[in-house]
Amino acid sequence: MIKLFCCIAVLLYITASTSCNLSEDILKFADAQLTNTVKITQGGLFANNTLPSGKWTYTSSGAWTSGFYTGCLWYMYALTNDTKWLERAKATLPYLSREQYNKNTHDIGFIIFNSFGLGYKLTQDQNYHSAVLNAAAALSTRYSSKVKCTKSWNWSDKDFPVIIDNMMNLELLFWAAENGGRKEFKEIAINHADTTDSNHFRKDGSSYHVINYNPDTGLPKFRGTHQGYSDNSTWSRGQAWAIYGYTMSYRFTKSEKYLKRATISADYYIRRLPNDYVAYWDFDAPEIPKAPRDTSGAAVAASGLIELSSFVSGEAKEKYLTAAKKIISSLTGHDYLARDVKGFESILTKGTPFKKANLFDIGIIYGDYYLLECLYRLKNL
Ligand SMILES: *[C@@H]1O[C@H](CO)[C@@H](O)[C@H](O)[C@H]1NC(C)=O
Ligand SMILES: *[C@@H]1O[C@H](CO)[C@@H](O)[C@H](O)[C@H]1NC(C)=O
Ligand SMILES: *[C@@H]1O[C@H](CO)[C@@H](O)[C@H](O)[C@H]1NC(C)=O
Ligand SMILES: *[C@@H]1O[C@H](CO)[C@@H](O)[C@H](O)[C@H]1NC(C)=O
Ligand SMILES: *[C@@H]1O[C@H](CO)[C@@H](O)[C@H](O)[C@H]1NC(C)=O
């Protein structure tokens, strides 16, 4: 009865978009979960995944996911205006600071932009600003003018792998170029988005996870997957990164080409969703309907769709906003929210970081991060 009431409340809130008890309700739950997480997390460690038991595992600053934990604390501050969250977010930054010079990973975008970048947006602290510019400079060293992309992973001298996730890290470059950084950062981001637009997508609008380029010729030599089910399947979180990444690229450039790629990616994603709008980990997973879901990709897609809806009008606007709301309403209902699972430490359950590595049906810090971002974006619509 109570569960039913909550679901209806969520739906009401989301449909009416008025501030009422749902967002309060979800926010209260997120507050409790993250307050506990802060309490049990030692300085220098970052909440990462929950085990099937629901207990957090941690990672150090250099992991690609570290910035999301700080980002969750910032979004709590943005959503509640309670300075305890400001203090909690700030307390993690000294441990992340060294990563602003990290040239070994394209994920410096996730690491630094979601922590220092979001912190700067909320506080205007100049120290955070310089960390973001330094990180953009570090990411720009991974750019090849032959391939016209930034490299995702250091495999070997003969490989230049680029993953669809990498679209997300362009935000660091676009933002830095507009906020006192080198103009060249924007060119790099545009070239990366253009190259990805040409090579990462199939005719039906679906995406490959990995394109491995020949670094000498700049031509693709492999199109396939790393985390998805197969080379020709569509990994749902990858498709979500595409929606979000091209919508964000449109925000900075107003290039119609990016808006088109975002809508094609979104249309494909929505077309392949199950009834409750929470995607299976791969749209082509053979064990569907018994396949694990990926709530993290669902939250990424919902956040991207909210922004996408603000760039289009009429039926398209309605379509993307409605899909986002349906996703969020499911994620915050009893099937996926951790509220009804005793002892579960993340906000969401049923995320799938990497199915083939046996990481599925667990909480993931970036699932929680993008869910909070959805609440923030809805509030500011
Ligand atoms: C929201 O909560 C307040 C008090 O907590 C209550 O008075 C009000 O009726 C609730 N509104 C809805 C729509 O449930
Ligand atoms: C952190 O989580 C990611 C997946 O979200 C995983 O790839 C990585 O191995 C985890 N790190 C640790 C130290 O557990
Ligand atoms: C947030 O809190 C500050 C004080 O800490 C106050 O000045 C400001 O008006 C508050 N903003 C909102 C939107 O409540
Ligand atoms: C990985 O590649 C980047 C760019 O090519 C380079 O700057 C960095 O030193 C490499 N890292 C390692 C550990 O080889
Ligand atoms: C992928 O390719 C295999 C083998 O060619 C084929 O059996 C399968 O149906 C394809 N799957 C998709 C999603 O196209």
CSV table of C-alpha atoms and ligand atoms in Angstrom, one decimal:
chain,number,residue,atom,x,y,z
A,1,MET,CA,0.0,0.0,0.0
A,2,ILE,CA,2.8,2.4,1.0
A,3,LYS,CA,4.9,1.3,-2.0
A,4,LEU,CA,1.9,1.9,-4.3
A,5,PHE,CA,1.4,5.3,-2.8
A,6,CYS,CA,5.1,6.2,-3.3
A,7,CYS,CA,4.9,5.2,-6.9
A,8,ILE,CA,1.8,7.2,-7.5
A,9,ALA,CA,3.4,10.1,-5.7
A,10,VAL,CA,6.5,9.8,-7.9
A,11,LEU,CA,4.4,9.7,-11.0
A,12,LEU,CA,2.3,12.7,-9.9
A,13,TYR,CA,5.3,14.7,-9.1
A,14,ILE,CA,7.0,13.9,-12.3
A,15,THR,CA,3.9,14.4,-14.4
A,16,ALA,CA,2.9,17.7,-12.8
A,17,SER,CA,6.5,18.7,-12.3
A,18,THR,CA,5.4,20.6,-9.3
A,19,SER,CA,7.5,20.3,-6.1
A,20,CYS,CA,5.6,17.9,-3.9
A,21,ASN,CA,6.3,15.0,-1.7
A,22,LEU,CA,7.9,12.7,-4.2
A,23,SER,CA,11.1,14.6,-4.9
A,24,GLU,CA,11.2,15.3,-1.2
A,25,ASP,CA,10.7,11.6,-0.6
A,26,ILE,CA,13.4,10.4,-3.0
A,27,LEU,CA,15.7,13.2,-1.8
A,28,LYS,CA,15.3,12.1,1.8
A,29,PHE,CA,16.2,8.6,0.8
A,30,ALA,CA,19.2,9.7,-1.1
A,31,ASP,CA,20.2,11.9,1.8
A,32,ALA,CA,20.1,8.9,4.2
A,33,GLN,CA,22.0,6.6,1.9
A,34,LEU,CA,24.8,9.1,1.1
A,35,THR,CA,25.0,10.3,4.8
A,36,ASN,CA,25.7,6.7,5.7
A,37,THR,CA,28.2,6.3,2.8
A,38,VAL,CA,30.1,9.4,4.0
A,39,LYS,CA,30.2,8.0,7.5
A,40,ILE,CA,31.7,4.7,6.5
A,41,THR,CA,34.0,6.0,3.8
A,42,GLN,CA,37.7,6.8,4.7
A,43,GLY,CA,39.4,9.8,3.3
A,44,GLY,CA,41.1,9.0,0.0
A,45,LEU,CA,38.7,6.2,-0.9
A,46,PHE,CA,35.8,6.6,-3.3
A,47,ALA,CA,32.6,4.6,-3.1
A,48,ASN,CA,32.5,2.6,-6.4
A,49,ASN,CA,30.2,-0.5,-6.6
A,50,THR,CA,28.1,-2.3,-4.1
A,51,LEU,CA,28.6,-6.0,-3.7
A,52,PRO,CA,25.5,-8.2,-4.1
A,53,SER,CA,25.2,-7.9,-0.3
A,54,GLY,CA,24.7,-4.2,-0.9
A,55,LYS,CA,28.0,-3.1,0.8
A,56,TRP,CA,30.1,-0.5,-1.0
A,57,THR,CA,33.5,-1.4,-2.4
A,58,TYR,CA,35.9,1.5,-2.8
A,59,THR,CA,38.4,2.7,-5.3
A,60,SER,CA,41.3,5.2,-5.2
A,61,SER,CA,41.5,8.6,-7.0
A,62,GLY,CA,43.0,7.2,-10.2
A,63,ALA,CA,40.1,4.9,-11.1
A,64,TRP,CA,37.8,6.2,-13.9
A,65,THR,CA,34.8,6.3,-11.5
A,66,SER,CA,36.3,8.3,-8.6
A,67,GLY,CA,34.8,11.7,-9.4
A,68,PHE,CA,31.2,10.4,-9.3
A,69,TYR,CA,31.3,10.0,-5.6
A,70,THR,CA,32.3,13.6,-5.1
A,71,GLY,CA,29.8,14.5,-7.8
A,72,CYS,CA,27.0,12.8,-5.8
A,73,LEU,CA,27.9,15.0,-2.8
A,74,TRP,CA,27.8,18.1,-5.0
A,75,TYR,CA,24.4,17.3,-6.4
A,76,MET,CA,23.1,16.7,-2.8
A,77,TYR,CA,24.3,20.2,-2.1
A,78,ALA,CA,22.7,21.6,-5.2
A,79,LEU,CA,19.4,19.8,-4.4
A,80,THR,CA,19.2,20.6,-0.7
A,81,ASN,CA,21.2,23.8,-0.4
A,82,ASP,CA,22.5,22.3,2.9
A,83,THR,CA,26.1,23.3,3.5
A,84,LYS,CA,26.9,20.0,5.2
A,85,TRP,CA,26.9,18.6,1.7
A,86,LEU,CA,29.2,21.4,0.5
A,87,GLU,CA,31.6,20.5,3.3
A,88,ARG,CA,31.4,16.8,2.5
A,89,ALA,CA,32.1,17.3,-1.2
A,90,LYS,CA,35.0,19.7,-0.5
A,91,ALA,CA,36.6,17.2,1.9
A,92,THR,CA,37.1,14.7,-0.9
A,93,LEU,CA,38.8,17.1,-3.3
A,94,PRO,CA,42.3,17.1,-1.9
A,95,TYR,CA,42.5,13.4,-2.6
A,96,LEU,CA,41.4,13.9,-6.2
A,97,SER,CA,43.5,16.9,-6.9
A,98,ARG,CA,46.5,15.0,-8.3
A,99,GLU,CA,44.4,13.5,-11.1
A,100,GLN,CA,44.1,16.9,-12.9
A,101,TYR,CA,47.6,16.1,-14.4
A,102,ASN,CA,46.7,12.4,-15.3
A,103,LYS,CA,47.5,11.8,-19.0
A,104,ASN,CA,47.0,8.0,-18.8
A,105,THR,CA,43.2,8.0,-19.2
A,106,HIS,CA,40.5,9.8,-21.2
A,107,ASP,CA,38.3,9.4,-18.1
A,108,ILE,CA,40.0,12.4,-16.6
A,109,GLY,CA,36.8,14.1,-17.9
A,110,PHE,CA,34.6,12.1,-15.6
A,111,ILE,CA,37.2,12.3,-12.7
A,112,ILE,CA,37.8,16.0,-12.8
A,113,PHE,CA,34.7,17.6,-14.4
A,114,ASN,CA,32.2,15.9,-12.2
A,115,SER,CA,34.1,16.8,-9.1
A,116,PHE,CA,36.0,20.1,-9.6
A,117,GLY,CA,33.9,21.2,-12.6
A,118,LEU,CA,30.6,20.7,-10.8
A,119,GLY,CA,32.1,22.3,-7.7
A,120,TYR,CA,33.1,25.3,-9.7
A,121,LYS,CA,29.6,25.6,-11.1
A,122,LEU,CA,28.1,25.6,-7.6
A,123,THR,CA,30.7,27.7,-5.7
A,124,GLN,CA,32.8,29.7,-8.3
A,125,ASP,CA,35.9,28.7,-6.3
A,126,GLN,CA,38.9,29.7,-8.6
A,127,ASN,CA,41.0,26.8,-7.4
A,128,TYR,CA,38.5,24.4,-8.9
A,129,HIS,CA,38.6,26.4,-12.2
A,130,SER,CA,42.3,25.9,-12.6
A,131,ALA,CA,42.0,22.2,-11.9
A,132,VAL,CA,39.5,21.9,-14.8
A,133,LEU,CA,41.8,23.7,-17.2
A,134,ASN,CA,44.7,21.5,-16.2
A,135,ALA,CA,42.7,18.4,-16.8
A,136,ALA,CA,41.6,19.6,-20.2
A,137,ALA,CA,45.3,20.2,-21.1
A,138,ALA,CA,46.1,16.6,-19.9
A,139,LEU,CA,43.2,15.1,-22.0
A,140,SER,CA,44.3,17.1,-25.0
A,141,THR,CA,47.7,15.3,-25.0
A,142,ARG,CA,45.8,12.1,-25.9
A,143,TYR,CA,44.6,13.7,-29.2
A,144,SER,CA,45.9,12.5,-32.5
A,145,SER,CA,45.6,14.8,-35.5
A,146,LYS,CA,45.8,11.7,-37.7
A,147,VAL,CA,42.9,9.9,-36.2
A,148,LYS,CA,41.1,13.1,-35.2
A,149,CYS,CA,40.1,11.7,-31.8
A,150,THR,CA,41.4,11.5,-28.3
A,151,LYS,CA,42.5,8.0,-27.4
A,152,SER,CA,40.5,6.1,-24.9
A,153,TRP,CA,42.8,3.3,-23.8
A,154,ASN,CA,46.6,2.7,-24.0
A,155,TRP,CA,46.6,-0.7,-25.6
A,156,SER,CA,49.8,-0.6,-27.8
A,157,ASP,CA,51.6,1.5,-30.3
A,158,LYS,CA,49.7,-0.1,-33.1
A,159,ASP,CA,46.2,0.5,-31.6
A,160,PHE,CA,44.1,3.6,-31.1
A,161,PRO,CA,40.9,2.4,-29.4
A,162,VAL,CA,38.1,4.9,-29.0
A,163,ILE,CA,35.0,4.0,-27.0
A,164,ILE,CA,31.6,5.6,-27.2
A,165,ASP,CA,31.9,6.5,-23.5
A,166,ASN,CA,34.6,8.9,-24.5
A,167,MET,CA,32.0,11.3,-25.9
A,168,MET,CA,31.2,12.2,-22.3
A,169,ASN,CA,34.7,13.5,-21.6
A,170,LEU,CA,34.4,16.1,-24.4
A,171,GLU,CA,32.4,18.2,-21.9
A,172,LEU,CA,35.7,18.9,-20.1
A,173,LEU,CA,37.2,20.2,-23.4
A,174,PHE,CA,34.2,22.2,-24.6
A,175,TRP,CA,33.8,23.8,-21.2
A,176,ALA,CA,37.5,24.6,-20.7
A,177,ALA,CA,37.6,26.3,-24.2
A,178,GLU,CA,34.7,28.5,-23.3
A,179,ASN,CA,36.0,29.4,-19.8
A,180,GLY,CA,39.5,30.6,-20.2
A,181,GLY,CA,41.2,27.6,-21.6
A,182,ARG,CA,42.9,27.2,-25.0
A,183,LYS,CA,40.6,27.5,-28.1
A,184,GLU,CA,42.2,24.4,-29.5
A,185,PHE,CA,40.3,22.3,-26.8
A,186,LYS,CA,37.1,23.0,-28.7
A,187,GLU,CA,38.6,22.0,-32.0
A,188,ILE,CA,39.8,18.7,-30.5
A,189,ALA,CA,36.3,18.1,-29.1
A,190,ILE,CA,34.6,18.9,-32.4
A,191,ASN,CA,37.0,16.7,-34.4
A,192,HIS,CA,36.4,13.8,-31.9
A,193,ALA,CA,32.6,14.2,-32.1
A,194,ASP,CA,32.8,14.3,-35.9
A,195,THR,CA,35.0,11.3,-36.2
A,196,THR,CA,32.8,9.3,-33.8
A,197,ASP,CA,29.7,10.4,-35.7
A,198,SER,CA,31.2,8.9,-38.9
A,199,ASN,CA,32.5,5.6,-37.5
A,200,HIS,CA,30.7,4.6,-34.3
A,201,PHE,CA,27.2,4.2,-35.6
A,202,ARG,CA,25.3,1.6,-37.7
A,203,LYS,CA,22.6,2.6,-40.3
A,204,ASP,CA,19.8,1.7,-37.9
A,205,GLY,CA,21.1,4.3,-35.4
A,206,SER,CA,22.7,1.8,-33.0
A,207,SER,CA,26.2,2.2,-31.7
A,208,TYR,CA,29.4,0.2,-31.5
A,209,HIS,CA,31.2,0.3,-28.2
A,210,VAL,CA,34.8,0.3,-29.5
A,211,ILE,CA,36.4,1.5,-32.7
A,212,ASN,CA,40.1,0.6,-32.9
A,213,TYR,CA,41.8,3.0,-35.4
A,214,ASN,CA,45.1,2.4,-37.1
A,215,PRO,CA,47.2,5.2,-35.5
A,216,ASP,CA,49.3,5.6,-38.7
A,217,THR,CA,46.5,5.8,-41.3
A,218,GLY,CA,43.7,7.1,-39.0
A,219,LEU,CA,41.3,4.4,-40.5
A,220,PRO,CA,39.1,2.1,-38.4
A,221,LYS,CA,40.5,-1.5,-38.3
A,222,PHE,CA,38.1,-3.0,-35.8
A,223,ARG,CA,34.4,-2.2,-35.0
A,224,GLY,CA,33.0,-4.1,-32.0
A,225,THR,CA,32.6,-4.3,-28.3
A,226,HIS,CA,34.4,-4.7,-25.0
A,227,GLN,CA,31.6,-4.5,-22.5
A,228,GLY,CA,28.6,-5.4,-24.6
A,229,TYR,CA,27.3,-8.8,-25.6
A,230,SER,CA,28.8,-9.1,-29.0
A,231,ASP,CA,30.5,-7.0,-31.7
A,232,ASN,CA,27.3,-6.4,-33.5
A,233,SER,CA,25.0,-6.1,-30.5
A,234,THR,CA,24.1,-2.8,-28.9
A,235,TRP,CA,25.3,-2.3,-25.3
A,236,SER,CA,22.6,-0.2,-23.8
A,237,ARG,CA,24.9,2.1,-21.7
A,238,GLY,CA,26.9,2.8,-24.8
A,239,GLN,CA,23.8,4.0,-26.5
A,240,ALA,CA,23.0,6.1,-23.5
A,241,TRP,CA,26.5,7.7,-23.6
A,242,ALA,CA,25.8,8.6,-27.2
A,243,ILE,CA,22.4,10.3,-26.4
A,244,TYR,CA,24.0,12.3,-23.6
A,245,GLY,CA,27.3,13.0,-25.4
A,246,TYR,CA,25.8,14.4,-28.6
A,247,THR,CA,23.1,16.4,-26.7
A,248,MET,CA,25.9,18.0,-24.6
A,249,SER,CA,28.0,18.6,-27.8
A,250,TYR,CA,25.0,20.4,-29.3
A,251,ARG,CA,24.7,22.5,-26.2
A,252,PHE,CA,28.3,23.9,-26.8
A,253,THR,CA,28.3,24.1,-30.6
A,254,LYS,CA,24.6,24.3,-31.8
A,255,SER,CA,25.7,22.1,-34.6
A,256,GLU,CA,22.6,20.5,-36.2
A,257,LYS,CA,24.6,17.4,-37.0
A,258,TYR,CA,25.1,16.7,-33.3
A,259,LEU,CA,21.4,17.3,-32.6
A,260,LYS,CA,20.5,14.8,-35.3
A,261,ARG,CA,22.9,12.2,-33.9
A,262,ALA,CA,21.4,12.7,-30.4
A,263,THR,CA,17.9,12.3,-31.7
A,264,ILE,CA,18.7,9.2,-33.8
A,265,SER,CA,20.5,7.7,-30.8
A,266,ALA,CA,17.5,8.5,-28.5
A,267,ASP,CA,15.0,7.1,-31.0
A,268,TYR,CA,16.9,3.9,-31.2
A,269,TYR,CA,17.2,3.6,-27.4
A,270,ILE,CA,13.5,4.3,-26.8
A,271,ARG,CA,12.4,1.9,-29.5
A,272,ARG,CA,14.2,-0.9,-27.8
A,273,LEU,CA,13.2,-0.3,-24.2
A,274,PRO,CA,11.1,-2.9,-22.3
A,275,ASN,CA,7.7,-2.0,-20.8
A,276,ASP,CA,9.1,-0.4,-17.6
A,277,TYR,CA,11.6,1.7,-19.6
A,278,VAL,CA,14.7,0.3,-17.7
A,279,ALA,CA,17.0,-1.1,-20.4
A,280,TYR,CA,18.5,-4.6,-20.3
A,281,TRP,CA,22.3,-4.4,-20.1
A,282,ASP,CA,22.6,-5.1,-23.8
A,283,PHE,CA,19.6,-4.7,-26.2
A,284,ASP,CA,20.5,-7.9,-27.9
A,285,ALA,CA,21.3,-10.0,-24.8
A,286,PRO,CA,20.0,-13.5,-25.6
A,287,GLU,CA,18.7,-14.1,-22.1
A,288,ILE,CA,16.1,-11.3,-22.4
A,289,PRO,CA,13.6,-11.1,-20.6
A,290,LYS,CA,15.7,-12.8,-17.9
A,291,ALA,CA,18.8,-10.7,-18.7
A,292,PRO,CA,20.1,-8.2,-16.0
A,293,ARG,CA,19.0,-4.6,-16.4
A,294,ASP,CA,21.4,-1.7,-16.3
A,295,THR,CA,20.0,1.0,-14.1
A,296,SER,CA,23.1,3.1,-14.5
A,297,GLY,CA,22.7,3.4,-18.3
A,298,ALA,CA,19.0,4.1,-17.7
A,299,ALA,CA,19.9,7.1,-15.5
A,300,VAL,CA,22.4,8.3,-18.0
A,301,ALA,CA,19.8,8.1,-20.8
A,302,ALA,CA,17.2,9.8,-18.7
A,303,SER,CA,19.5,12.7,-17.9
A,304,GLY,CA,20.5,13.1,-21.6
A,305,LEU,CA,16.8,12.9,-22.7
A,306,ILE,CA,15.8,15.6,-20.3
A,307,GLU,CA,18.4,18.0,-21.8
A,308,LEU,CA,17.6,16.8,-25.4
A,309,SER,CA,13.9,17.6,-24.8
A,310,SER,CA,14.9,21.2,-24.1
A,311,PHE,CA,16.5,21.5,-27.6
A,312,VAL,CA,13.6,20.3,-29.6
A,313,SER,CA,9.9,21.2,-29.8
A,314,GLY,CA,6.4,19.8,-30.4
A,315,GLU,CA,6.1,16.0,-30.5
A,316,ALA,CA,9.8,15.3,-30.2
A,317,LYS,CA,10.0,17.4,-27.0
A,318,GLU,CA,7.1,15.5,-25.6
A,319,LYS,CA,8.5,12.2,-26.6
A,320,TYR,CA,11.9,12.6,-25.0
A,321,LEU,CA,10.6,14.2,-21.8
A,322,THR,CA,8.0,11.5,-21.4
A,323,ALA,CA,10.5,8.8,-21.9
A,324,ALA,CA,12.9,10.4,-19.4
A,325,LYS,CA,10.1,10.6,-16.8
A,326,LYS,CA,9.0,7.0,-17.4
A,327,ILE,CA,12.6,5.9,-16.8
A,328,ILE,CA,12.9,8.0,-13.6
A,329,SER,CA,9.6,6.9,-12.3
A,330,SER,CA,10.6,3.2,-12.7
A,331,LEU,CA,14.1,3.8,-11.2
A,332,THR,CA,12.5,5.4,-8.2
A,333,GLY,CA,9.9,2.8,-7.8
A,334,HIS,CA,10.3,-0.4,-5.7
A,335,ASP,CA,11.8,-2.5,-8.4
A,336,TYR,CA,15.0,-0.5,-8.6
A,337,LEU,CA,15.4,1.9,-5.7
A,338,ALA,CA,17.3,0.4,-2.9
A,339,ARG,CA,14.8,1.5,-0.2
A,340,ASP,CA,13.2,-1.9,0.2
A,341,VAL,CA,16.5,-3.8,0.2
A,342,LYS,CA,17.7,-4.0,3.8
A,343,GLY,CA,21.3,-2.9,4.2
A,344,PHE,CA,21.8,-1.8,0.6
A,345,GLU,CA,24.2,1.2,0.7
A,346,SER,CA,23.8,2.7,-2.8
A,347,ILE,CA,20.6,4.5,-4.0
A,348,LEU,CA,19.9,2.3,-7.0
A,349,THR,CA,20.1,-1.5,-7.3
A,350,LYS,CA,20.4,-3.5,-10.4
A,351,GLY,CA,23.2,-1.8,-12.2
A,352,THR,CA,25.5,-3.7,-14.6
A,353,PRO,CA,29.0,-2.3,-14.9
A,354,PHE,CA,30.4,-5.3,-16.8
A,355,LYS,CA,28.3,-8.4,-17.4
A,356,LYS,CA,31.1,-10.6,-18.8
A,357,ALA,CA,33.3,-9.7,-15.8
A,358,ASN,CA,30.4,-10.9,-13.6
A,359,LEU,CA,29.6,-7.4,-12.4
A,360,PHE,CA,25.8,-7.2,-12.6
A,361,ASP,CA,22.8,-6.6,-10.4
A,362,ILE,CA,24.7,-4.3,-8.1
A,363,GLY,CA,24.7,-0.6,-7.1
A,364,ILE,CA,27.1,1.6,-9.1
A,365,ILE,CA,28.2,5.1,-8.1
A,366,TYR,CA,27.6,6.6,-11.5
A,367,GLY,CA,24.0,5.2,-11.5
A,368,ASP,CA,23.4,7.2,-8.3
A,369,TYR,CA,25.2,10.2,-9.8
A,370,TYR,CA,23.1,10.4,-12.9
A,371,LEU,CA,19.9,9.8,-11.0
A,372,LEU,CA,20.7,12.8,-8.8
A,373,GLU,CA,21.5,14.7,-11.9
A,374,CYS,CA,18.1,13.8,-13.3
A,375,LEU,CA,16.4,15.2,-10.2
A,376,TYR,CA,18.5,18.4,-10.5
A,377,ARG,CA,17.7,18.8,-14.2
A,378,LEU,CA,14.0,18.2,-13.7
A,379,LYS,CA,14.0,20.7,-10.9
A,380,ASN,CA,15.6,23.3,-13.1
A,381,LEU,CA,13.6,22.6,-16.3
B,1,LIG,C1,2.8,16.4,1.3
B,1,LIG,O1,3.3,16.3,2.6
B,1,LIG,C2,2.6,17.3,3.5
B,1,LIG,C3,3.2,17.2,4.9
B,1,LIG,O2,4.3,16.4,4.9
B,1,LIG,C4,1.1,17.0,3.5
B,1,LIG,O3,0.4,18.0,4.3
B,1,LIG,C5,0.6,17.1,2.1
B,1,LIG,O4,-0.8,16.7,2.1
B,1,LIG,C6,1.4,16.1,1.2
B,1,LIG,N1,0.9,16.3,-0.2
B,1,LIG,C7,0.7,15.3,-1.0
B,1,LIG,C8,0.3,15.7,-2.4
B,1,LIG,O5,0.8,14.2,-0.7
B,2,LIG,C1,35.0,0.3,-9.8
B,2,LIG,O1,33.9,0.0,-10.6
B,2,LIG,C2,34.1,-0.2,-12.0
B,2,LIG,C3,32.9,-0.4,-12.7
B,2,LIG,O2,31.9,0.5,-12.5
B,2,LIG,C4,35.0,-1.4,-12.2
B,2,LIG,O3,35.4,-1.5,-13.5
B,2,LIG,C5,36.3,-1.2,-11.3
B,2,LIG,O4,37.0,-2.4,-11.4
B,2,LIG,C6,35.9,-0.9,-9.9
B,2,LIG,N1,37.2,-0.7,-9.1
B,2,LIG,C7,37.4,-1.4,-8.0
B,2,LIG,C8,38.7,-1.0,-7.4
B,2,LIG,O5,36.7,-2.2,-7.5
B,3,LIG,C1,20.8,28.6,0.1
B,3,LIG,O1,21.5,28.9,1.4
B,3,LIG,C2,22.1,30.2,1.5
B,3,LIG,C3,22.7,30.3,2.8
B,3,LIG,O2,23.5,29.2,3.1
B,3,LIG,C4,21.0,31.3,1.3
B,3,LIG,O3,21.7,32.5,1.3
B,3,LIG,C5,20.3,31.0,0.0
B,3,LIG,O4,19.2,31.9,-0.2
B,3,LIG,C6,19.7,29.6,-0.1
B,3,LIG,N1,19.2,29.4,-1.4
B,3,LIG,C7,18.0,28.7,-1.6
B,3,LIG,C8,17.6,28.6,-3.1
B,3,LIG,O5,17.3,28.3,-0.7
B,4,LIG,C1,49.3,6.5,-22.5
B,4,LIG,O1,49.2,7.3,-23.6
B,4,LIG,C2,49.3,8.7,-23.4
B,4,LIG,C3,49.1,9.4,-24.7
B,4,LIG,O2,49.5,8.7,-25.8
B,4,LIG,C4,50.7,9.0,-22.9
B,4,LIG,O3,50.9,10.4,-22.6
B,4,LIG,C5,50.9,8.2,-21.6
B,4,LIG,O4,52.2,8.4,-21.0
B,4,LIG,C6,50.6,6.7,-21.8
B,4,LIG,N1,50.6,6.1,-20.5
B,4,LIG,C7,51.2,5.0,-20.2
B,4,LIG,C8,51.1,4.4,-18.8
B,4,LIG,O5,51.8,4.4,-21.0
B,5,LIG,C1,25.5,-10.8,-35.0
B,5,LIG,O1,26.2,-11.7,-35.9
B,5,LIG,C2,25.9,-13.0,-35.7
B,5,LIG,C3,26.8,-13.9,-36.5
B,5,LIG,O2,27.0,-13.3,-37.8
B,5,LIG,C4,24.4,-13.3,-35.9
B,5,LIG,O3,24.1,-14.6,-35.7
B,5,LIG,C5,23.6,-12.4,-35.0
B,5,LIG,O4,22.2,-12.5,-35.3
B,5,LIG,C6,24.0,-10.9,-35.2
B,5,LIG,N1,23.3,-10.2,-34.1
B,5,LIG,C7,22.8,-9.0,-34.4
B,5,LIG,C8,22.2,-8.3,-33.2
B,5,LIG,O5,22.8,-8.5,-35.5
